[in-house]
Coordinates of C-alpha atoms in Angstrom, one line a residue:
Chain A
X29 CA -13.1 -4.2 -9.1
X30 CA -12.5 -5.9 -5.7
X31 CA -13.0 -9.2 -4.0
X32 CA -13.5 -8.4 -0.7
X33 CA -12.8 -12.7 1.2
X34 CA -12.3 -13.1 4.6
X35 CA -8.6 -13.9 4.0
X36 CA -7.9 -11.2 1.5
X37 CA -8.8 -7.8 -0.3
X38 CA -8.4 -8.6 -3.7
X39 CA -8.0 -5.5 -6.1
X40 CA -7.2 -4.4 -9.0
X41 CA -6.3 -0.8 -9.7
X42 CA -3.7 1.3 -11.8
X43 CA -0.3 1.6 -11.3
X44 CA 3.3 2.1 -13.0
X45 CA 4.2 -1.3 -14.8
X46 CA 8.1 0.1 -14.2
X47 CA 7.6 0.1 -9.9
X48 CA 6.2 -3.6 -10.4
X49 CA 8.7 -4.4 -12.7
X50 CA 11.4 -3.5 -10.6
X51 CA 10.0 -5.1 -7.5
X52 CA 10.4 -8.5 -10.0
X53 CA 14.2 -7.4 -10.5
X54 CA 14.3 -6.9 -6.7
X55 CA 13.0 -10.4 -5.9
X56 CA 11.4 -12.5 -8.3
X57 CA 7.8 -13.1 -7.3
X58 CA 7.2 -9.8 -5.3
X59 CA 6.4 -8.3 -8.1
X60 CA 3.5 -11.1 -8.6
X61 CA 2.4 -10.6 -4.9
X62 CA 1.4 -6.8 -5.4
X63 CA -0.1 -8.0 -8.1
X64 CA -2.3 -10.5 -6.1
X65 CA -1.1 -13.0 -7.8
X66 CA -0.5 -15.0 -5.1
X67 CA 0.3 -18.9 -6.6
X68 CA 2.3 -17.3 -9.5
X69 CA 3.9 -15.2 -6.8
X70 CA 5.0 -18.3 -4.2
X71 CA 6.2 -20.7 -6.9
X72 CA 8.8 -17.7 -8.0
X73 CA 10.2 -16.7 -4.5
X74 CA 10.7 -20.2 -3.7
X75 CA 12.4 -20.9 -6.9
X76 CA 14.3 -18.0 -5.8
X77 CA 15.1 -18.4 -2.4
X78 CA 16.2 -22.3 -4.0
X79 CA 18.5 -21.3 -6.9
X80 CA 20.3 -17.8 -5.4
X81 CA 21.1 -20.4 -2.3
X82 CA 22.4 -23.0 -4.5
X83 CA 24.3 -21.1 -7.3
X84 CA 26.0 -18.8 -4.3
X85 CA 24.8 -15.6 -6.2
X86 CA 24.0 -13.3 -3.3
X87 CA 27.5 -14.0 -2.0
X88 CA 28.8 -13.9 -5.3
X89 CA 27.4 -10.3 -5.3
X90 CA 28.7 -9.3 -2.0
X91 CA 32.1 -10.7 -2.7
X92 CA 32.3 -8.6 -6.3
X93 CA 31.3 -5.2 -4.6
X94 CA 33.6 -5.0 -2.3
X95 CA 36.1 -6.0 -4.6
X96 CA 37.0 -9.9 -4.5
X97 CA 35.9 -10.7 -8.2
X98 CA 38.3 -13.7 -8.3
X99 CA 37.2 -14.8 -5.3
X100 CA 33.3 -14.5 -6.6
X101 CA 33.8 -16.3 -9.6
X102 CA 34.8 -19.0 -7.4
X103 CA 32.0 -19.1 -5.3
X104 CA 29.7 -19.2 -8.1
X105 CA 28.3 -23.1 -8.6
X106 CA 28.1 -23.2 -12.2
X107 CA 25.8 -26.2 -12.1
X108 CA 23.4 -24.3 -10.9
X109 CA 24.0 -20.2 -11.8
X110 CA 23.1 -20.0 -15.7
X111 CA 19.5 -21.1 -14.6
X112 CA 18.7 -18.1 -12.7
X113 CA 19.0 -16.0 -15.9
X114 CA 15.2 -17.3 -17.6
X115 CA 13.1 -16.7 -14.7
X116 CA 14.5 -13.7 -13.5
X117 CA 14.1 -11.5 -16.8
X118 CA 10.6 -13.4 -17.4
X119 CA 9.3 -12.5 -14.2
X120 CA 10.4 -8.7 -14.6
X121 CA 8.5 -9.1 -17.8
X122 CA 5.4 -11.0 -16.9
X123 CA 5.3 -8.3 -14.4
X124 CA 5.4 -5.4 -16.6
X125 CA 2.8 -6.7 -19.4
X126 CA 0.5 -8.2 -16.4
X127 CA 0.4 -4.3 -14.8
X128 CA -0.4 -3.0 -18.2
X129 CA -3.6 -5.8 -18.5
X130 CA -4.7 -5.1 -15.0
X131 CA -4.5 -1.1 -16.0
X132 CA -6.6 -1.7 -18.4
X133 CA -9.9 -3.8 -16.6
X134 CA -8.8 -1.1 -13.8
X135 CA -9.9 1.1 -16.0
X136 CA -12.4 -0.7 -17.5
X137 CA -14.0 -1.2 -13.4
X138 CA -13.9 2.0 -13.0
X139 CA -17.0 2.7 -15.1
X140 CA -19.0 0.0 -14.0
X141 CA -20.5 -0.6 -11.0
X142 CA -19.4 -3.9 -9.6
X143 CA -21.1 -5.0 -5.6
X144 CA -18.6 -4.2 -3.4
X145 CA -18.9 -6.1 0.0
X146 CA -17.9 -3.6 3.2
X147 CA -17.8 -6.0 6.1
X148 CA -17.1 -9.6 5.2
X149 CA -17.8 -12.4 8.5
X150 CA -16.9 -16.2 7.9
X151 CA -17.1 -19.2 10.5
X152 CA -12.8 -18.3 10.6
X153 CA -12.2 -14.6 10.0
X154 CA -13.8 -11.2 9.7
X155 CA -12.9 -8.8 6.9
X156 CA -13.9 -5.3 6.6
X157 CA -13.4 -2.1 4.8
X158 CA -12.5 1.0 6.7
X159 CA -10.1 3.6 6.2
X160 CA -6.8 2.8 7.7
X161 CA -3.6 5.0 8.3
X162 CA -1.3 4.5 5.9
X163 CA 1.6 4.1 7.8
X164 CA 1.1 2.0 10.9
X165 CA 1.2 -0.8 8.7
X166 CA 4.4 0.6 7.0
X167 CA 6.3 1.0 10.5
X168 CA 4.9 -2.6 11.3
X169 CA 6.3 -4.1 8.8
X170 CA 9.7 -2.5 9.0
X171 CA 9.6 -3.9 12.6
X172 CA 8.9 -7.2 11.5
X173 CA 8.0 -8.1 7.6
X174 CA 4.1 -9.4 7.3
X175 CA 2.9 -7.8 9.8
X176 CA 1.5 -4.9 7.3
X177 CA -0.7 -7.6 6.1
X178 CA -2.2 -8.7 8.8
X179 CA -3.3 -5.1 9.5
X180 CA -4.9 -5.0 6.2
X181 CA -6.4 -8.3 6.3
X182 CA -4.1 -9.9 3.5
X183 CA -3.5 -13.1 5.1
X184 CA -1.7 -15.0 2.6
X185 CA 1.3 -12.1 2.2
X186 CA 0.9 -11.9 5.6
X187 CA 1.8 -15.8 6.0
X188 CA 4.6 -15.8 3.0
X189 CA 6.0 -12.5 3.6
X190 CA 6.6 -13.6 7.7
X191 CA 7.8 -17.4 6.5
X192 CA 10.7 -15.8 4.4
X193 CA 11.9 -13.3 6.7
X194 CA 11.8 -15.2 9.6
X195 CA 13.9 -17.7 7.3
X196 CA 16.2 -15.5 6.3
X197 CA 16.5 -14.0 10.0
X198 CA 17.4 -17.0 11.1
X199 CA 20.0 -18.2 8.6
X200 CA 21.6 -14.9 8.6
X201 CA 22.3 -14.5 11.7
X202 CA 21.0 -11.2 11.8
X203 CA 19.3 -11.5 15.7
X204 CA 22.9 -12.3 16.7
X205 CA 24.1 -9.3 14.8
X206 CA 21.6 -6.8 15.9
X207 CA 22.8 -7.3 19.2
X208 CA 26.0 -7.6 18.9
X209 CA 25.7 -4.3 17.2
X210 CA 23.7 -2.5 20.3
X211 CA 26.2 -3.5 22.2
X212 CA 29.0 -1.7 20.0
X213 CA 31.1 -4.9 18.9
X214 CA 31.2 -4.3 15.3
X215 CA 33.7 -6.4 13.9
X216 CA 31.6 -9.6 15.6
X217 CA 28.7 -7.6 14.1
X218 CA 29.8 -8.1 10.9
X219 CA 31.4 -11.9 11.5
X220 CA 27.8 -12.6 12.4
X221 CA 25.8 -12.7 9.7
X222 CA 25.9 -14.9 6.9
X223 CA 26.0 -12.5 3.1
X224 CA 24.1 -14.9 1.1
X225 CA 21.3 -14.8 3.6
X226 CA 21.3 -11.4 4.7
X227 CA 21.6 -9.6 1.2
X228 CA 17.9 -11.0 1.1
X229 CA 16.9 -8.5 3.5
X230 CA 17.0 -5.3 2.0
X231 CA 14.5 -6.6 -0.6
X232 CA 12.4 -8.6 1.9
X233 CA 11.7 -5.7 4.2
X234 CA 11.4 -3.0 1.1
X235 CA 8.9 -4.7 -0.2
X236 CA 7.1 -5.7 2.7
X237 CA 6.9 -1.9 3.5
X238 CA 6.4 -0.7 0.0
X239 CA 3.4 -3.2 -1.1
X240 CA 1.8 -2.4 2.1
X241 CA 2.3 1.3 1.8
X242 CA 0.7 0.8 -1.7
X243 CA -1.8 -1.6 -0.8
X244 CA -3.6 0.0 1.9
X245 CA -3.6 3.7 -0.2
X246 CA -5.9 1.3 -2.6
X247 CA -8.1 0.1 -0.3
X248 CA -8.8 3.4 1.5
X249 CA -10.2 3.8 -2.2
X250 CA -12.0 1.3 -2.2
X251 CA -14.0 1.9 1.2
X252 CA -14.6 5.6 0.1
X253 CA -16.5 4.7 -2.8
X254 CA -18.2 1.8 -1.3
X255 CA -19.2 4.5 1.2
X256 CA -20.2 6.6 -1.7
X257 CA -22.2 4.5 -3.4
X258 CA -24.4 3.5 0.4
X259 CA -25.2 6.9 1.1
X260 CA -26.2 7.9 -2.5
X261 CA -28.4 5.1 -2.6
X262 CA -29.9 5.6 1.3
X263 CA -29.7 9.3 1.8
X264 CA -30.7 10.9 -1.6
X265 CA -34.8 10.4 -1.3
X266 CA -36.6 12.0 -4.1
X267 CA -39.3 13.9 -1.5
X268 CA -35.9 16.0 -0.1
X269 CA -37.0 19.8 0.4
X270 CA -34.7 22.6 0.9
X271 CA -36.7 25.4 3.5
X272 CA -36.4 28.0 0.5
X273 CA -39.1 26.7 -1.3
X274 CA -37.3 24.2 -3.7
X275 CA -37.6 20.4 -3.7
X276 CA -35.6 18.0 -5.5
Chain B
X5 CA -33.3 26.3 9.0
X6 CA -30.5 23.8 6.4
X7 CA -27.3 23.1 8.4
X8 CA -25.1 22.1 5.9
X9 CA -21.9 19.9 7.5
X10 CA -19.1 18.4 5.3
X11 CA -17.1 15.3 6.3
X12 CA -14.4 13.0 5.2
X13 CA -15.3 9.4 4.7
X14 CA -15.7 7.1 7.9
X15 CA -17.4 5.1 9.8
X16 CA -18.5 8.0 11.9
X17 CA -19.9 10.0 9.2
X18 CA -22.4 6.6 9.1
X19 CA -23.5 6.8 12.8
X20 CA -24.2 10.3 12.8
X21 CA -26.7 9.7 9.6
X22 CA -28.4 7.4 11.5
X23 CA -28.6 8.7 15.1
X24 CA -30.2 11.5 13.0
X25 CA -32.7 9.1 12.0
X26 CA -32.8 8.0 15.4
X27 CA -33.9 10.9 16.4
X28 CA -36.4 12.4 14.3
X29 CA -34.9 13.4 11.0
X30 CA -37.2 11.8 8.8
X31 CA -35.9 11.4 5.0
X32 CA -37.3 14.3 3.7
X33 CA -35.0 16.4 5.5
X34 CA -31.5 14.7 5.1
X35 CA -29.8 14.4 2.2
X36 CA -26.0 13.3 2.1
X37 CA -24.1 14.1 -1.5
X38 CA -20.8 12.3 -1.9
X39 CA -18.2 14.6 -3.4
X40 CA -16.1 13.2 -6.7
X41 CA -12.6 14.6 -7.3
X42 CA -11.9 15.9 -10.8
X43 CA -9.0 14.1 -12.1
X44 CA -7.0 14.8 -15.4
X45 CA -7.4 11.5 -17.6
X46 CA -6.6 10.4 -20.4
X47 CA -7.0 6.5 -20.9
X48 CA -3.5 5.6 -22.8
X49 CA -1.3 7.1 -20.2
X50 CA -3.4 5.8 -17.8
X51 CA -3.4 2.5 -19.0
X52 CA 0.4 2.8 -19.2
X53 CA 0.7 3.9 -15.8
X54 CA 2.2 7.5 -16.8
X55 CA -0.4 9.5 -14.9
X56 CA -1.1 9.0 -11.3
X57 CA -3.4 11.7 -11.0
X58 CA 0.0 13.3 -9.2
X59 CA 0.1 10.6 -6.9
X60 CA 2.2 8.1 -5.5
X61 CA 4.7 10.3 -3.9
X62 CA 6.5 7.7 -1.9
X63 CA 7.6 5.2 -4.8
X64 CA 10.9 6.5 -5.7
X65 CA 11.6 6.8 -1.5
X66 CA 10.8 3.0 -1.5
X67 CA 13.1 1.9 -4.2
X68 CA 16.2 3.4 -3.1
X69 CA 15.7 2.8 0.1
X70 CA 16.1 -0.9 -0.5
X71 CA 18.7 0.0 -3.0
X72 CA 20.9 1.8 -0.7
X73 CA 19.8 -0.6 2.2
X74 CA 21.3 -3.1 0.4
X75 CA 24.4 -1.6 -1.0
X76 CA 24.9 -0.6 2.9
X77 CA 24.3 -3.9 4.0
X78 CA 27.0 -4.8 1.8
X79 CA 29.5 -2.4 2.3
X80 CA 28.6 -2.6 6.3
X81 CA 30.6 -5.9 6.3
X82 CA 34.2 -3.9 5.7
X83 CA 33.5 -0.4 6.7
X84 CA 34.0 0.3 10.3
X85 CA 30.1 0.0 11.9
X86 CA 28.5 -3.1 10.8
X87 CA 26.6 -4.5 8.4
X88 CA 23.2 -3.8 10.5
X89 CA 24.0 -0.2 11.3
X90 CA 25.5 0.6 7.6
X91 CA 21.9 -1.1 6.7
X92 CA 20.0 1.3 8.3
X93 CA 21.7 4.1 7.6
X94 CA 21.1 3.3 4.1
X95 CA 17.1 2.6 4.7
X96 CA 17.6 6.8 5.8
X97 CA 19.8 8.3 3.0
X98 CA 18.0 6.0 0.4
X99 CA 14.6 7.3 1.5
X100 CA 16.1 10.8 1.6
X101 CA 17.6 10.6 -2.1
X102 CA 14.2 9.1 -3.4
X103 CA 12.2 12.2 -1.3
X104 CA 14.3 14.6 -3.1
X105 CA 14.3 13.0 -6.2
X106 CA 10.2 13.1 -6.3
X107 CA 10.0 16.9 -5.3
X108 CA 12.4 17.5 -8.3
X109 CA 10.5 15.8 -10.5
X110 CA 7.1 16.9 -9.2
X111 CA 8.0 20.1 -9.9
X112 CA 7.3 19.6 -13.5
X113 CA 3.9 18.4 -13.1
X114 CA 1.5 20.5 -11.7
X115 CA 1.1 19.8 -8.3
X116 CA -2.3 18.3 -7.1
X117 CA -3.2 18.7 -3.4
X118 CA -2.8 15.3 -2.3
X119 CA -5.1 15.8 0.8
X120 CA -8.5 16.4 -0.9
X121 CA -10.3 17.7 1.8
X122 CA -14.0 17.2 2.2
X123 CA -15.4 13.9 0.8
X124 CA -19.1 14.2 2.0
X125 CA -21.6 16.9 1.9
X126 CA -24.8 16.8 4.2
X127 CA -28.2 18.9 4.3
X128 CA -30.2 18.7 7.1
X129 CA -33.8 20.6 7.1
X130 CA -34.9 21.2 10.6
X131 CA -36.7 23.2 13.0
X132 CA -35.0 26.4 14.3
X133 CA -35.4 24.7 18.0
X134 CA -33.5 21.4 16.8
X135 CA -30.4 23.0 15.9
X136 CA -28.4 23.0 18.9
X137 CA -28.7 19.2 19.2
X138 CA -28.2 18.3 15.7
X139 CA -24.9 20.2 15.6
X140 CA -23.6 18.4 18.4
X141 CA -24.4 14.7 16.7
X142 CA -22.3 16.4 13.6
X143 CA -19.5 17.8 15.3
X144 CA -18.8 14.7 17.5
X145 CA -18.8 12.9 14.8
X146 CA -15.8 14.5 13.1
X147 CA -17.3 16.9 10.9
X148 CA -14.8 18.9 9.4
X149 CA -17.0 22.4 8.8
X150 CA -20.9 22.9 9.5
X151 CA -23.0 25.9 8.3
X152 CA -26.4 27.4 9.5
X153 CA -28.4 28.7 6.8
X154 CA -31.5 30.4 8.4
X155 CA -34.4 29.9 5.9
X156 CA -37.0 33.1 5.9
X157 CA -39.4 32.0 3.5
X158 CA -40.5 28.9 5.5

């Protein structure tokens, strides 16, 4: 079951409601985006790029791991930190019961025998199914988050995804830190960057890498059985004949 | 004489079918099967997401190397390399813990052959003279093994 647009390959196939459960708990609304629920998806990571920023809690975070919990619970704005708490643990669970669904149509696809379009041209893109390595769009998007997508042809990640880590890059300071790091002056390294901003990263780039990882596996899929499907129908004529005598 | 030629799926295997027809294989004489791959299934663990037909190898790897990126990121800030190369370092031993962590649990399931080799199966009936130029249109199209079956009864 696909929906093969000139902005996007839309699918939906089976996979373990834990992983995109805990891609919610990693960022709220990544866990949407793998599950191309793209509008549900953007209204959660801007609500939570909006309310970590204003309740403090990344630095909150980083300031109770290494060991200043008096010092987090005063950076902590409680106007603002108790809200976090509803959407966080309903987007892990929206996530969860929303894989299980999709398992099931999956499923459900799987034995019928819905058009597939290979090779999709509109006046503004061109979309087509082929099968692609894996992990070039991996190594891309470690590089630079989003850029995955674009090799897959799913533009709207692709725009998102490359919004909020350029964002993020550029409030955390982390261009300043890189270098400073190359050229060995670690303790500006680390006076750099900005926590709040940078503890965004590790779950920005993961799930760039790990939904495009996913994402392209799925798609491979889908052109091999869209493959499958052309050649049965235009190569298996009934007047066949095989040289020792038989015919089909 | 049937050459029989297996392939994986691609948009090569496509242009060899039809330089074929191109030149002179009529329809009668190709036929291309497309090869399904048994899986184990049973609907409610697949529904739940249990069985991945022993797939997905890389998901644990994934996880903790964010986890570990993070809590290096973290740590990076007061240990003595930096936040950025702590980071990194974590994106490694993360990805290394989750690698290891998959080939101790694979153990338990059986473990499929993730690379499924041949996905396409094609029969060509043809002369004995067209043989030479047919398996050359095959093999430069990525075939991945090619048999000639002589036929004696034609």
């Amino acid at each position: 079951m696909a929906y093969v647009s000139p902005l996007i390959t839309n699918q939906v196939f089976q996979r373990n409601p834990w992983i995109s459960a805990w891609w919610s708990a990693a960022f709220p609304g990544f866990g949407h985006l793998m599950l191309c629920k793209y509008l549900t998806g953007f209204m959660l990571m801007g609500w939570e790029f909006f309310i970590n920023v204003k309740a403090h809690l990344n630095h909150a975070i980083y300031l109770s791991l290494t060991g200043h919990v008096a010092l987090a619970k005063q950076e902590l704005d409680t106007r603002w930190f108790l809200l976090y708490i509803g959407v966080y643990l309903y987007a892990i669970w929206d996530c969860y019961r929303i894989t299980i669904d999709l398992n099931s149509f999956a499923l459900l696809a799987d034995r019928e025998d819905s058009p597939i379009l290979p090779l999709n041209i509109s006046p503004v893109e061109i979309n087509y199914l082929t099968n692609r390595n894996v992990w070039n769009g991996v190594i891309w998007s470690f590089f630079t988050p989003g850029l995955g997508y674009l090799y897959i042809n799913r533009l709207p990640s692709a725009f998102f995804l490359l919004i909020a880590f350029v964002v993020t890059a550029y409030k955390s300071g982390l261009l300043l830190s890189i270098q400073a790091t190359c050229l060995g002056r670690f303790h500006e390294a680390a006076g750099a960057l900005n926590p709040q901003w940078y503890l965004f990263l590790p779950s920005i780039m993961g799930f760039a890498m790990y939904d495009v990882y996913i994402q392209t596996k799925e798609v491979n899929k889908l052109f091999k059985v869209e493959q499958s499907r052309y050649l049965s129908e235009k190569y298996q004529k009934p007047k066949f004949t095989i040289p020792f005598g038989g015919r089909l | 004489m049937l050459i029989i030629a297996t392939f994986k799926h691609s948009a090569y295997l496509e242009l060899a079918l039809k330089l074929l027809q191109q030149t002179g294989v009529s329809d009668s004489h190709l036929l291309v099967a497309p090869l399904i791959h048994h899986h184990d299934s049973d609907p409610m663990s697949e529904v739940r997401g249990v069985h991945q037909n022993g797939k997905s190898p890389f998901d644990l790897a994934f996880i903790f190397a964010t986890i570990c990126m993070l809590l290096g990121a973290i740590y990076g800030f007061i240990l003595p390399l930096g936040p950025i190369l702590w980071a990194i370092i974590g994106i490694v031993v993360g990805a290394g813990i989750g690698l290891f962590i998959d080939r101790l649990i694979q153990k338990k399931t059986p473990p499929n052959a993730t690379d499924e080799g041949a996905e396409v199966v094609v029969l060509v009936h043809c002369a004995a003279g067209e043989t030479s130029h047919i398996e050359d249109i095959l093999w430069k199209h990525q075939a991945i093994g090619l048999s000639k079956v002589p036929s004696y009864a034609e």
